[in-house]
Structure formats: structure tokens, C-alpha cells
CSV table of C-alpha atoms in Angstrom, one decimal:
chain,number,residue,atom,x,y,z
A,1,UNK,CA,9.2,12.4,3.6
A,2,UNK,CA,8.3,13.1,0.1
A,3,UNK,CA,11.5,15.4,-0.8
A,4,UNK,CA,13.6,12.5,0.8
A,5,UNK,CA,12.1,9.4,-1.0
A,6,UNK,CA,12.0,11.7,-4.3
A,7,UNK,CA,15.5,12.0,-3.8
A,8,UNK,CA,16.3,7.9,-3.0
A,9,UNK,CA,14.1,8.0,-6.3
A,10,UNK,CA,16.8,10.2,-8.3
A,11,UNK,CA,19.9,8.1,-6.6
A,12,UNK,CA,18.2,4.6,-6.9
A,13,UNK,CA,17.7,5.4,-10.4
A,14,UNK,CA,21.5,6.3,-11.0
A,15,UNK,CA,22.5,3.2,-9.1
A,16,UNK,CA,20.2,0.7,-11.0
A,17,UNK,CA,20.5,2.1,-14.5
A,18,UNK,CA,22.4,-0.8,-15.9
A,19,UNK,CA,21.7,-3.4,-14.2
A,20,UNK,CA,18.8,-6.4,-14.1
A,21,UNK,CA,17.2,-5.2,-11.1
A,22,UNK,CA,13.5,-4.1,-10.8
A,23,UNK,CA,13.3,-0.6,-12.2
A,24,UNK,CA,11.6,1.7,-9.6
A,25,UNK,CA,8.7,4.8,-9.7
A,26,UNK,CA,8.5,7.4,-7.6
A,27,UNK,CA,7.4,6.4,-4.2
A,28,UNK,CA,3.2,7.5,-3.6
A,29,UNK,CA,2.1,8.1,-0.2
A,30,UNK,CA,-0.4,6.1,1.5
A,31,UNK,CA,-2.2,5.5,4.9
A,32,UNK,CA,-3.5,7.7,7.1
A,33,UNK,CA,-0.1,10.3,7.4
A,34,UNK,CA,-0.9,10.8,3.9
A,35,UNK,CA,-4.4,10.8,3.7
A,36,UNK,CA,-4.5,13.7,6.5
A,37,UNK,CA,-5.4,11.9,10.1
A,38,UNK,CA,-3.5,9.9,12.1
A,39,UNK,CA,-5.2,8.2,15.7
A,40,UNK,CA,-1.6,8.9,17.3
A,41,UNK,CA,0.1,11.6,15.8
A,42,UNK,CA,3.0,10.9,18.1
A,43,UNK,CA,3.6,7.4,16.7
A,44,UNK,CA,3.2,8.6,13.0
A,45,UNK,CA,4.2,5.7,10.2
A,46,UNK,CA,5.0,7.9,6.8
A,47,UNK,CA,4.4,4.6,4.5
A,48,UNK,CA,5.1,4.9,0.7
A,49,UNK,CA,4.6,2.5,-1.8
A,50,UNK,CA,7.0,2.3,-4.4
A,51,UNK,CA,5.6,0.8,-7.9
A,52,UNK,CA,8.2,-1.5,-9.4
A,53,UNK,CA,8.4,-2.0,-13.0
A,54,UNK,CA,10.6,-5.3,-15.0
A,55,UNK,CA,14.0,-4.5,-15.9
A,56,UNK,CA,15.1,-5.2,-19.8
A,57,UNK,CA,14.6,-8.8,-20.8
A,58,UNK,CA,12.3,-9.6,-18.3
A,59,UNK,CA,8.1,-9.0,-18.0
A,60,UNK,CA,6.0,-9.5,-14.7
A,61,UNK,CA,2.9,-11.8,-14.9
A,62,UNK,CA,0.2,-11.6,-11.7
A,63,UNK,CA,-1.3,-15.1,-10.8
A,64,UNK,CA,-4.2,-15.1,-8.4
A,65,UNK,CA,-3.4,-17.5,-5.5
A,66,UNK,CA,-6.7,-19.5,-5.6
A,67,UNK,CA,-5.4,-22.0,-2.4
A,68,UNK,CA,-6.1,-19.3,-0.2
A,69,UNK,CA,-9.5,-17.8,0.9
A,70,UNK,CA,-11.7,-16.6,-1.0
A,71,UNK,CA,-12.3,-12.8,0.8
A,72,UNK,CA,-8.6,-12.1,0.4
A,73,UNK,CA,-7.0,-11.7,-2.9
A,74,UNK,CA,-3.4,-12.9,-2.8
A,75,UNK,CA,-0.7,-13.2,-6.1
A,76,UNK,CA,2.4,-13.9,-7.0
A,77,UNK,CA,4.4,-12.4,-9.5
A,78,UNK,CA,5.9,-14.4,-11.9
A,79,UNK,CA,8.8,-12.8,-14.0
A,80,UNK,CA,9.8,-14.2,-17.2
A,81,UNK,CA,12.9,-14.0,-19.5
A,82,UNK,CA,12.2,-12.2,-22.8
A,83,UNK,CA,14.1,-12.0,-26.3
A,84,UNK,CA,16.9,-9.3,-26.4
A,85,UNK,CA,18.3,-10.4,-29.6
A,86,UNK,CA,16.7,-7.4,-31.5
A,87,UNK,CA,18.2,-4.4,-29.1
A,88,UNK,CA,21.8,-6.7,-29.3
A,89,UNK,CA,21.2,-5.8,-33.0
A,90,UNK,CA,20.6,-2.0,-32.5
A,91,UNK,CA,24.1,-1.6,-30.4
A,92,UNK,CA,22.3,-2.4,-27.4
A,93,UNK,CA,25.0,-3.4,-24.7
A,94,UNK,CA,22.7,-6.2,-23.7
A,95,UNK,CA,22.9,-10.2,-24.1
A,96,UNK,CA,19.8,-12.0,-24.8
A,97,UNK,CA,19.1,-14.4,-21.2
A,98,UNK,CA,17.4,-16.7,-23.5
A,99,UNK,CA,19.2,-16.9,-27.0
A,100,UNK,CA,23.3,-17.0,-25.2
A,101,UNK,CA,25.2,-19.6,-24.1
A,102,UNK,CA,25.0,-19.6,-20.1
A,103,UNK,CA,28.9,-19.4,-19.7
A,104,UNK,CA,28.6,-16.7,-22.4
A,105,UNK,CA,25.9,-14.7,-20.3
A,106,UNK,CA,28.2,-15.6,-16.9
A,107,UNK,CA,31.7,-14.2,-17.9
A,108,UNK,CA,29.8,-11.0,-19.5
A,109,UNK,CA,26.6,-10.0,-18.5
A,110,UNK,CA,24.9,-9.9,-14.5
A,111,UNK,CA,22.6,-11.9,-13.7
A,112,UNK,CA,18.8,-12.4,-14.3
A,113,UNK,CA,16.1,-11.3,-11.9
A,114,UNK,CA,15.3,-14.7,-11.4
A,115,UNK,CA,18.8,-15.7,-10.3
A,116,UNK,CA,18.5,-12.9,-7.8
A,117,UNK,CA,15.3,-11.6,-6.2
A,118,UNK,CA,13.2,-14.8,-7.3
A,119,UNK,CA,12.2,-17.8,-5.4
A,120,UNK,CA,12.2,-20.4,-8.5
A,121,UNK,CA,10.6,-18.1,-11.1
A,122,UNK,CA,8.5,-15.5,-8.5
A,123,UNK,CA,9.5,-12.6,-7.3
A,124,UNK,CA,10.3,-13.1,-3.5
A,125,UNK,CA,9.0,-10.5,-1.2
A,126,UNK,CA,12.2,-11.3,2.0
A,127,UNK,CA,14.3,-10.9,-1.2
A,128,UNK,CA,13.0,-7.8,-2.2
A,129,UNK,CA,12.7,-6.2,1.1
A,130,UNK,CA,16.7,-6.6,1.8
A,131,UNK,CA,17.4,-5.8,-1.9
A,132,UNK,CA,15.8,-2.3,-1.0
A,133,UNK,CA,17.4,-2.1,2.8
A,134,UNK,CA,20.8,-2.6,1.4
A,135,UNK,CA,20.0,0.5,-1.3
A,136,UNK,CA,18.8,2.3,1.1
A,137,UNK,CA,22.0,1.8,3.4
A,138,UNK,CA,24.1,2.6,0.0
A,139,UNK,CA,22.3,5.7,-1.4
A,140,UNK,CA,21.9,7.4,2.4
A,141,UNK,CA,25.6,8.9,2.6
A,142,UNK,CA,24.9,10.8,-0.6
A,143,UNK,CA,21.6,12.2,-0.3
A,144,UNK,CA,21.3,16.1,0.9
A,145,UNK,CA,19.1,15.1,4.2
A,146,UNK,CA,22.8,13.1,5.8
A,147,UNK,CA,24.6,15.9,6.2
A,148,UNK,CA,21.8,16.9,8.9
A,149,UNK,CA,19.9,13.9,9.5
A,150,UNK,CA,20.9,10.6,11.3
A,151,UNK,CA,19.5,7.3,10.0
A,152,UNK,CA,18.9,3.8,11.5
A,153,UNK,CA,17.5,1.1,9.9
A,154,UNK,CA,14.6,-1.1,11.7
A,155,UNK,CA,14.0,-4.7,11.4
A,156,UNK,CA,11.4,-6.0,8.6
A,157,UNK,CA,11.1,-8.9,6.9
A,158,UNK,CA,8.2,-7.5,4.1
A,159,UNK,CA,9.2,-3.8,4.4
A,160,UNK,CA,12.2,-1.4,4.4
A,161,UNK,CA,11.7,0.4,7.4
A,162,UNK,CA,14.0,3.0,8.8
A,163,UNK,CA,14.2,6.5,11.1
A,164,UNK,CA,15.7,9.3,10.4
A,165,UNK,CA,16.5,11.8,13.6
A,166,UNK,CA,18.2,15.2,13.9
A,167,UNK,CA,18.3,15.3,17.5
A,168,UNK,CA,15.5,17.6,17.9
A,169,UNK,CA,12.4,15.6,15.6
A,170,UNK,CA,12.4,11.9,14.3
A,171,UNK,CA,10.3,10.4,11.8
A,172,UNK,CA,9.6,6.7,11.3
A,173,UNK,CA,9.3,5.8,7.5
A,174,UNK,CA,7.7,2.1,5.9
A,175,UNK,CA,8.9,1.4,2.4
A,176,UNK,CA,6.5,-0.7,0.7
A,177,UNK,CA,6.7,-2.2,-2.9
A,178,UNK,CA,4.1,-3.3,-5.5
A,179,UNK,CA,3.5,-4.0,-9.0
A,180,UNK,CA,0.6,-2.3,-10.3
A,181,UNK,CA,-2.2,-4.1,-12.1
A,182,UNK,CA,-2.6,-2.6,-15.8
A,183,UNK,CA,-2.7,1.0,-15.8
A,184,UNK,CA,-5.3,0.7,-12.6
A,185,UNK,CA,-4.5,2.1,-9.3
A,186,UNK,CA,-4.8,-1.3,-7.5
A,187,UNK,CA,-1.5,-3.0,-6.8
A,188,UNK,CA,0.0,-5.9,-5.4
A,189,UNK,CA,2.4,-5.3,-2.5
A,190,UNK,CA,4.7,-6.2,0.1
A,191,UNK,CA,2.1,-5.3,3.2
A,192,UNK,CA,1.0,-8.7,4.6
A,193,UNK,CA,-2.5,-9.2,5.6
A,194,UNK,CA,-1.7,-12.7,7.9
A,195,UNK,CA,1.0,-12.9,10.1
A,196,UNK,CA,2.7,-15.6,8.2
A,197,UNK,CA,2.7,-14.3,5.0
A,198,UNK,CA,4.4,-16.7,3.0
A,199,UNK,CA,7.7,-15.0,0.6
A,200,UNK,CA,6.5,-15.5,-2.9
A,201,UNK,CA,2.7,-14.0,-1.9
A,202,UNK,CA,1.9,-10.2,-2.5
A,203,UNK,CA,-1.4,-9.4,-1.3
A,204,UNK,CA,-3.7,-7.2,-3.1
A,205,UNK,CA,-3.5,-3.7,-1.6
A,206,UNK,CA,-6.1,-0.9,-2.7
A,207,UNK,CA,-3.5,1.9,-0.5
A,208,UNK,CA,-3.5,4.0,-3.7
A,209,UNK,CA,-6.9,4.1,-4.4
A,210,UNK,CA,-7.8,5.0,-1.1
A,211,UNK,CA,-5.3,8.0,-0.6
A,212,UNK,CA,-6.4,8.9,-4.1
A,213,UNK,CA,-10.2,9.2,-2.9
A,214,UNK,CA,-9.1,11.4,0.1
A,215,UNK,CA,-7.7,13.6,-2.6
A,216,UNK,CA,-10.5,13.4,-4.5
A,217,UNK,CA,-13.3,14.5,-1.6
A,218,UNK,CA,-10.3,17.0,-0.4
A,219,UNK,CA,-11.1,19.0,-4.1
A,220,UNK,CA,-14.9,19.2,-3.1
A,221,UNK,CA,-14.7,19.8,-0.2
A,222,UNK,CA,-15.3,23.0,2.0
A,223,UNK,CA,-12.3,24.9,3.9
A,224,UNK,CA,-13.8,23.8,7.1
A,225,UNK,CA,-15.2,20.6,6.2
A,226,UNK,CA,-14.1,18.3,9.5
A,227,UNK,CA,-14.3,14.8,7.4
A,228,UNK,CA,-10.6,14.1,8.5
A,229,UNK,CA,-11.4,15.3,12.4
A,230,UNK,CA,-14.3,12.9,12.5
A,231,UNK,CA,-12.3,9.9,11.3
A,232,UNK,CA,-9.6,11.1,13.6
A,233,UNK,CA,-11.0,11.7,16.6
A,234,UNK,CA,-13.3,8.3,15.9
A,235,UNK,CA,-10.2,6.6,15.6
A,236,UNK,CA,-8.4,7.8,18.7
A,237,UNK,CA,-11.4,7.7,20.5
A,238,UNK,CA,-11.8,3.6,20.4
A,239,UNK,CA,-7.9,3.3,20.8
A,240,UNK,CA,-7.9,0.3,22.8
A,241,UNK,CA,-11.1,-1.1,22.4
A,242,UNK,CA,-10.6,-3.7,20.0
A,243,UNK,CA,-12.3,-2.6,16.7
A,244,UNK,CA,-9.3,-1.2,14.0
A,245,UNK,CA,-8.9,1.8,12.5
A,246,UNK,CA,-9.3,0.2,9.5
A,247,UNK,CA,-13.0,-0.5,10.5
A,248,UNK,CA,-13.7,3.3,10.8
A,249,UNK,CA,-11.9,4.3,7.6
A,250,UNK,CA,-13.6,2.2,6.0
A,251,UNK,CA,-17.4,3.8,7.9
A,252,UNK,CA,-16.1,7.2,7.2
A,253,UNK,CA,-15.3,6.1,3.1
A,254,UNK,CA,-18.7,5.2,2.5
A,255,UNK,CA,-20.3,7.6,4.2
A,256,UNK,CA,-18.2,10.1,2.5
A,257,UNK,CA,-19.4,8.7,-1.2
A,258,UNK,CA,-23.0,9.4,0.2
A,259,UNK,CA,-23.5,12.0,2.3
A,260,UNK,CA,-22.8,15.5,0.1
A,261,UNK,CA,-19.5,17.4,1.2
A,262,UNK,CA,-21.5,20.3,1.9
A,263,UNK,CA,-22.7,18.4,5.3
A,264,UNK,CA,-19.3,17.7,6.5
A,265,UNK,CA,-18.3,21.4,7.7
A,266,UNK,CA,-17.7,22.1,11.0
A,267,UNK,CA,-21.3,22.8,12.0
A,268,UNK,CA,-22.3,19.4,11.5
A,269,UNK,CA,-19.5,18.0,13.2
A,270,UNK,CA,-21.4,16.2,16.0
A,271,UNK,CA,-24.1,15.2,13.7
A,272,UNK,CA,-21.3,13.2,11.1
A,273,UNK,CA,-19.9,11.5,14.6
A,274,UNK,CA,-23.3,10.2,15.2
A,275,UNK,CA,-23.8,9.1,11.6
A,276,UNK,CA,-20.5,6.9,12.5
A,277,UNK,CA,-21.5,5.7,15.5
A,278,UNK,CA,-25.0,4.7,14.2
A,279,UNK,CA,-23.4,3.4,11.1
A,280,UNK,CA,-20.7,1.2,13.5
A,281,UNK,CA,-23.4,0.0,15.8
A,282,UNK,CA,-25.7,-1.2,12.4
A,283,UNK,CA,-23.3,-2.9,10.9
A,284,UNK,CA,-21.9,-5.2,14.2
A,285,UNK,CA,-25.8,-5.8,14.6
A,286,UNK,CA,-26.0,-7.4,10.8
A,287,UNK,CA,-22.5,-8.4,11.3
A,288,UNK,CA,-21.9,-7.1,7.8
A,289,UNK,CA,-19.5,-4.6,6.8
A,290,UNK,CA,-18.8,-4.2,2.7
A,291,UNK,CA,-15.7,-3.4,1.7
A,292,UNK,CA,-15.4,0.3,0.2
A,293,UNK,CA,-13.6,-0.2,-2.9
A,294,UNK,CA,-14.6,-3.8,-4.2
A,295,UNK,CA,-17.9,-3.7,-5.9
A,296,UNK,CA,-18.6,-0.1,-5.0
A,297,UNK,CA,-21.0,0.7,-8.0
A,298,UNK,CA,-20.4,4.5,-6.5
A,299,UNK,CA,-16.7,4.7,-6.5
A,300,UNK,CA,-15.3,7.9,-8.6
A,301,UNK,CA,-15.0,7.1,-12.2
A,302,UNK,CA,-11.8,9.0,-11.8
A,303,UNK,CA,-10.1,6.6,-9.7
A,304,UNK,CA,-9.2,3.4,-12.0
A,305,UNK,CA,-10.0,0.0,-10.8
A,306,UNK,CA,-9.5,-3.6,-13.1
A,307,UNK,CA,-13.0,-5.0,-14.3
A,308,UNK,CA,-12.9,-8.0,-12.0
A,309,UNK,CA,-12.5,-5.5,-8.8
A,310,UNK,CA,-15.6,-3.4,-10.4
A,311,UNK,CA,-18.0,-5.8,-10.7
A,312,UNK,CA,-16.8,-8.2,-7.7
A,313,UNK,CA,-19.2,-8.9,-5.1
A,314,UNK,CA,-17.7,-6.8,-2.4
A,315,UNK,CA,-16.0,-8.9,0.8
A,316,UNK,CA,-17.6,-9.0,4.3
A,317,UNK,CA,-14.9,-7.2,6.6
A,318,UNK,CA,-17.2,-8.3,9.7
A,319,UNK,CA,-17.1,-12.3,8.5
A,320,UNK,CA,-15.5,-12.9,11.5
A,321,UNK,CA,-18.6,-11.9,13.8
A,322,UNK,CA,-20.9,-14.5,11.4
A,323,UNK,CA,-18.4,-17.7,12.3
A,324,UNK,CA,-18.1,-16.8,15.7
A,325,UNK,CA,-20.9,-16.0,18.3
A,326,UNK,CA,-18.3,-15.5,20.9
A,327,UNK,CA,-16.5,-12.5,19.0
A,328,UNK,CA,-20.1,-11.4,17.8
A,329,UNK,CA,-20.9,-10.7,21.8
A,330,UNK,CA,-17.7,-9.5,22.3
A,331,UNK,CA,-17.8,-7.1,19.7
A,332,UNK,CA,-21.3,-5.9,20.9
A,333,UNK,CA,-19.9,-5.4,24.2
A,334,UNK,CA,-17.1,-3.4,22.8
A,335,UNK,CA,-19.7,-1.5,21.3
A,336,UNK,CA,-21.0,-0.6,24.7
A,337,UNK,CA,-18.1,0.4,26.2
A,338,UNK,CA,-17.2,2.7,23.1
């Protein structure tokens, strides 16, 4: 997955080099393929996120969505025209958007961002996603992996998702797309949180971050440390239950930033399944789970969050369980079963 989306990187790069199109990164790897367990390794999602930066004569702006509630962070990205006249006047094949006649900019020059992937003046996710499908569709026939691999691309209206078989093996890829916040590795992306995710909203996603700390504890940790068995066999083993995977990650994350690595080899490997459990069963009993990376005073220093995320009170993943006595007891019954 990484040697074909590094090479959509080098083609979408070629195709996109003059035009006013967002200008793409290399795709980074996230969720649990890429952080080294999966619950069903025979229904494997490869998802990459691939950071989007403005094309010339445009700039990105996040605004916080403050209609919606308050546990979720959504934005939308507003992209604004900026002044060109200076490159015009370096030989710089460019017109300015803001400074030319419109016929002018019509009969010579493609059109802005906002005239094509924008909903008013924010970037529109729907847009966006069939932007990238139809590149994708484009760039496939001259990529290396066609000449051996079949592709087929899969419904999404937020994503570009596609499969790529050779007869014999079959992958399933998610293509997801964000624009990073400063030089921190929290982004805003395509992945919806709600079912109905309105077009112009890109949810905060802390993706990176988190496949960055699974990097970070894989440098510490021991050869046979079983961190990644624990979460996966945790994972598989409530398959059906009713609490997500997400829920565990996020048990395993913190118990990772406090119990040393040295206690996660192979020896201890019951023990650390216990700690989870425990941890699990303490948490649906204060019906309190914090998130792991907002307003974790312990995350590594290495791992660059905005201010706002740093100091933020972290969110209650179980709020759910405090509104609602009925999924509070159903939850605890879950437990029971688990």
C-alpha cells in the first residue's frame, strides 16, 4: 500500500503541477493496519491520509464550527484568493484571481479552487472525494502495479475507496484527506464522525498522532513486547459485543503512556489483559473515559499538538452512558458477557 500511494503521489503530482487544484503530500498511514493490529485481519482497511496543501493564489483558513457540540471538534476550511501580481512580474505564467478582469482570467487562465472544489467559499468534502476518485481512475493505467494488478473503485461519498486484486490476494484501500493544523500533527479530514456529515464539515482527526505514538512505544519497546497482541486479541475478543475498537485503543493508549514498556513482554501477557479488562470495567462503572490525546499532560513531547488541544479539558468518550441509564445498564451487561 505504501509503494502504490507513493507512486499515485509521483503521478498526481505530474498531473496537478499546473493547475489550481489542491497540491497533495505523500499519503501517511493510519489506523490499526498501520499501527500493527487489526481485530479481523481478513477484512483489513489500509487507510491513508493524504495532507492537502493550497495551490498558488490561494491560502486555507480552519474555522471551528461552534453550532455543533461541544465534545466534537468540527471545521471548515475556508480558502481565499490571494495576490499573484508579484510572480506575474517575475515571468510567472500565472494571472492574478483577484487583480484581472474575469473574462480576462476565463479565456486564459483555469479556474479558481473556489469555482471548483468549493461550496460558496469552503472547501467541499463530496467535491473533494470525486476530485480524487476521478485521479485515481486517470493515474491507475500508468502506474507500475496495473500491469499485474486489477482495480475497482468502491462507492464513498467522504473517501476514495478502491481494491486492487491479482487473482490470487486483494487489498481494500480508504483514501482520506486533510489539512493539517500549523506544523502540528492534528488534522482536519474527510472521516466523518456522524452519519450525516454535512459537505463543507471536516472533523478534527488525531489519526496521525496516534499511529505516530505506536511508533514511538515501538522504539522502546522490547522484541517481544505483546502491546499490539493485547490490543488485538482484546479487540477481536468483544467482536460483537457492542463496545468499539476504538474504546480499547484508546484503554491500551493510556495504559501504554503509564505502565513502563519493560512490563509489556510476553511474560506479562496475561497480566496487561487484565489491566484492560480492569481498566474497561472502571471506567463503564464511573461512566468516564478521557480521551487519550486531548489534555494528556503525559503525551510525548515528540508528537506535536496545537496549544488549544494541549491544555483542553479532555472529552468524555463514555458521555453517552451519563445521559442514558438504559445504555449505562446495557453497557454493564455487555461487560458481563465480555
Amino acid at each position: 500500500t505504501t509503494d502504490l500511494m507513493d507512486n499515485f503521489t509521483i503521478y498526481f503530482g505530474h498531473i496537478l503541477s499546473n493547475t489550481f487544484y489542491p497540491v497533495l503530500q505523500r499519503a501517511i498511514g493510519v489506523g490499526s493496519a498501520f499501527e500493527g493490529w487489526s481485530p479481523r485481519e481478513q477484512d483489513v482497511v489500509y487507510r491513508v491520509l493524504v495532507p492537502m496543501t493550497p495551490p498558488r493564489g490561494h491560502s486555507f483558513h480552519l474555522e471551528l464550527d461552534t453550532a455543533g457540540q461541544r465534545r466534537v471538534r468540527n471545521f471548515r476550511v475556508r480558502v481565499q484568493l490571494e495576490c499573484t501580481c508579484a510572480r506575474e512580474q517575475q515571468g510567472e505564467n500565472t494571472l492574478c484571481f483577484l487583480h484581472h478582469p474575469e473574462e480576462e482570467l476565463r479565456s486564459n487562465q483555469d479556474p479558481s479552487l473556489l469555482h471548483t472544489l468549493c461550496t460558496g467559499a469552503y472547501l467541499d468534502v463530496q467535491k473533494t472525494a470525486r476530485w480524487f476518485c476521478q485521479l485515481v481512475r486517470a493515474t491507475w493505467p500508468a502506474l507500475p502495479q496495473s500491469h499485474s494488478w486489477h482495480l475497482v473503485l468502491l462507492p464513498s461519498r467522504r473517501s476514495c475507496q478502491f481494491k486492487v486484486t491479482n487473482g490470487r490476494d486483494s487489498f481494500r484501500i480508504e483514501l482520506l484527506f486533510g489539512v493539517r493544523q500549523g506544523d502540528s500533527d492534528i488534522f482536519v479530514s474527510s472521516q466523518p464522525r456522524e452519519a450525516l456529515t454535512p459537505s463543507t464539515t471536516w472533523p478534527e482527526s488525531y489519526a496521525v498522532a496516534e499511529a505516530k505514538f505506536f511508533k514511538y512505544i515501538a522504539r522502546q519497546a522490547p522484541r517481544d513486547s505483546v502491546h499490539l497482541k493485547c490490543l488485538q486479541f482484546f479487540t477481536r475478543l468483544q467482536l460483537g459485543i457492542g463496545f468499539s475498537t476504538y474504546t480499547t485503543k484508546t484503554i491500551v493508549m493510556h495504559l501504554l503512556n503509564i505502565v513502563p514498556v519493560t512490563q509489556w513482554r510476553r511474560r506479562y501477557f496475561l497480566r496487561r489483559l487484565g489491566d484492560i479488562n480492569e481498566n474497561l470495567r472502571c471506567c463503564l462503572e464511573e461512566k468516564r473515559l478521557n480521551h487519550f490525546i486531548i489534555g494528556n499532560k503525559r503525551f510525548p513531547q515528540e508528537i506535536s499538538l496545537p496549544l488549544d488541544i494541549a491544555s483542553a479539558e479532555p472529552p468524555n468518550l463514555f458521555h453517552h452512558l451519563v445521559q442514558d441509564p438504559a445504555a449505562h445498564a446495557q453497557a454493564m451487561s455487555e461487560y458481563v458477557d465480555l
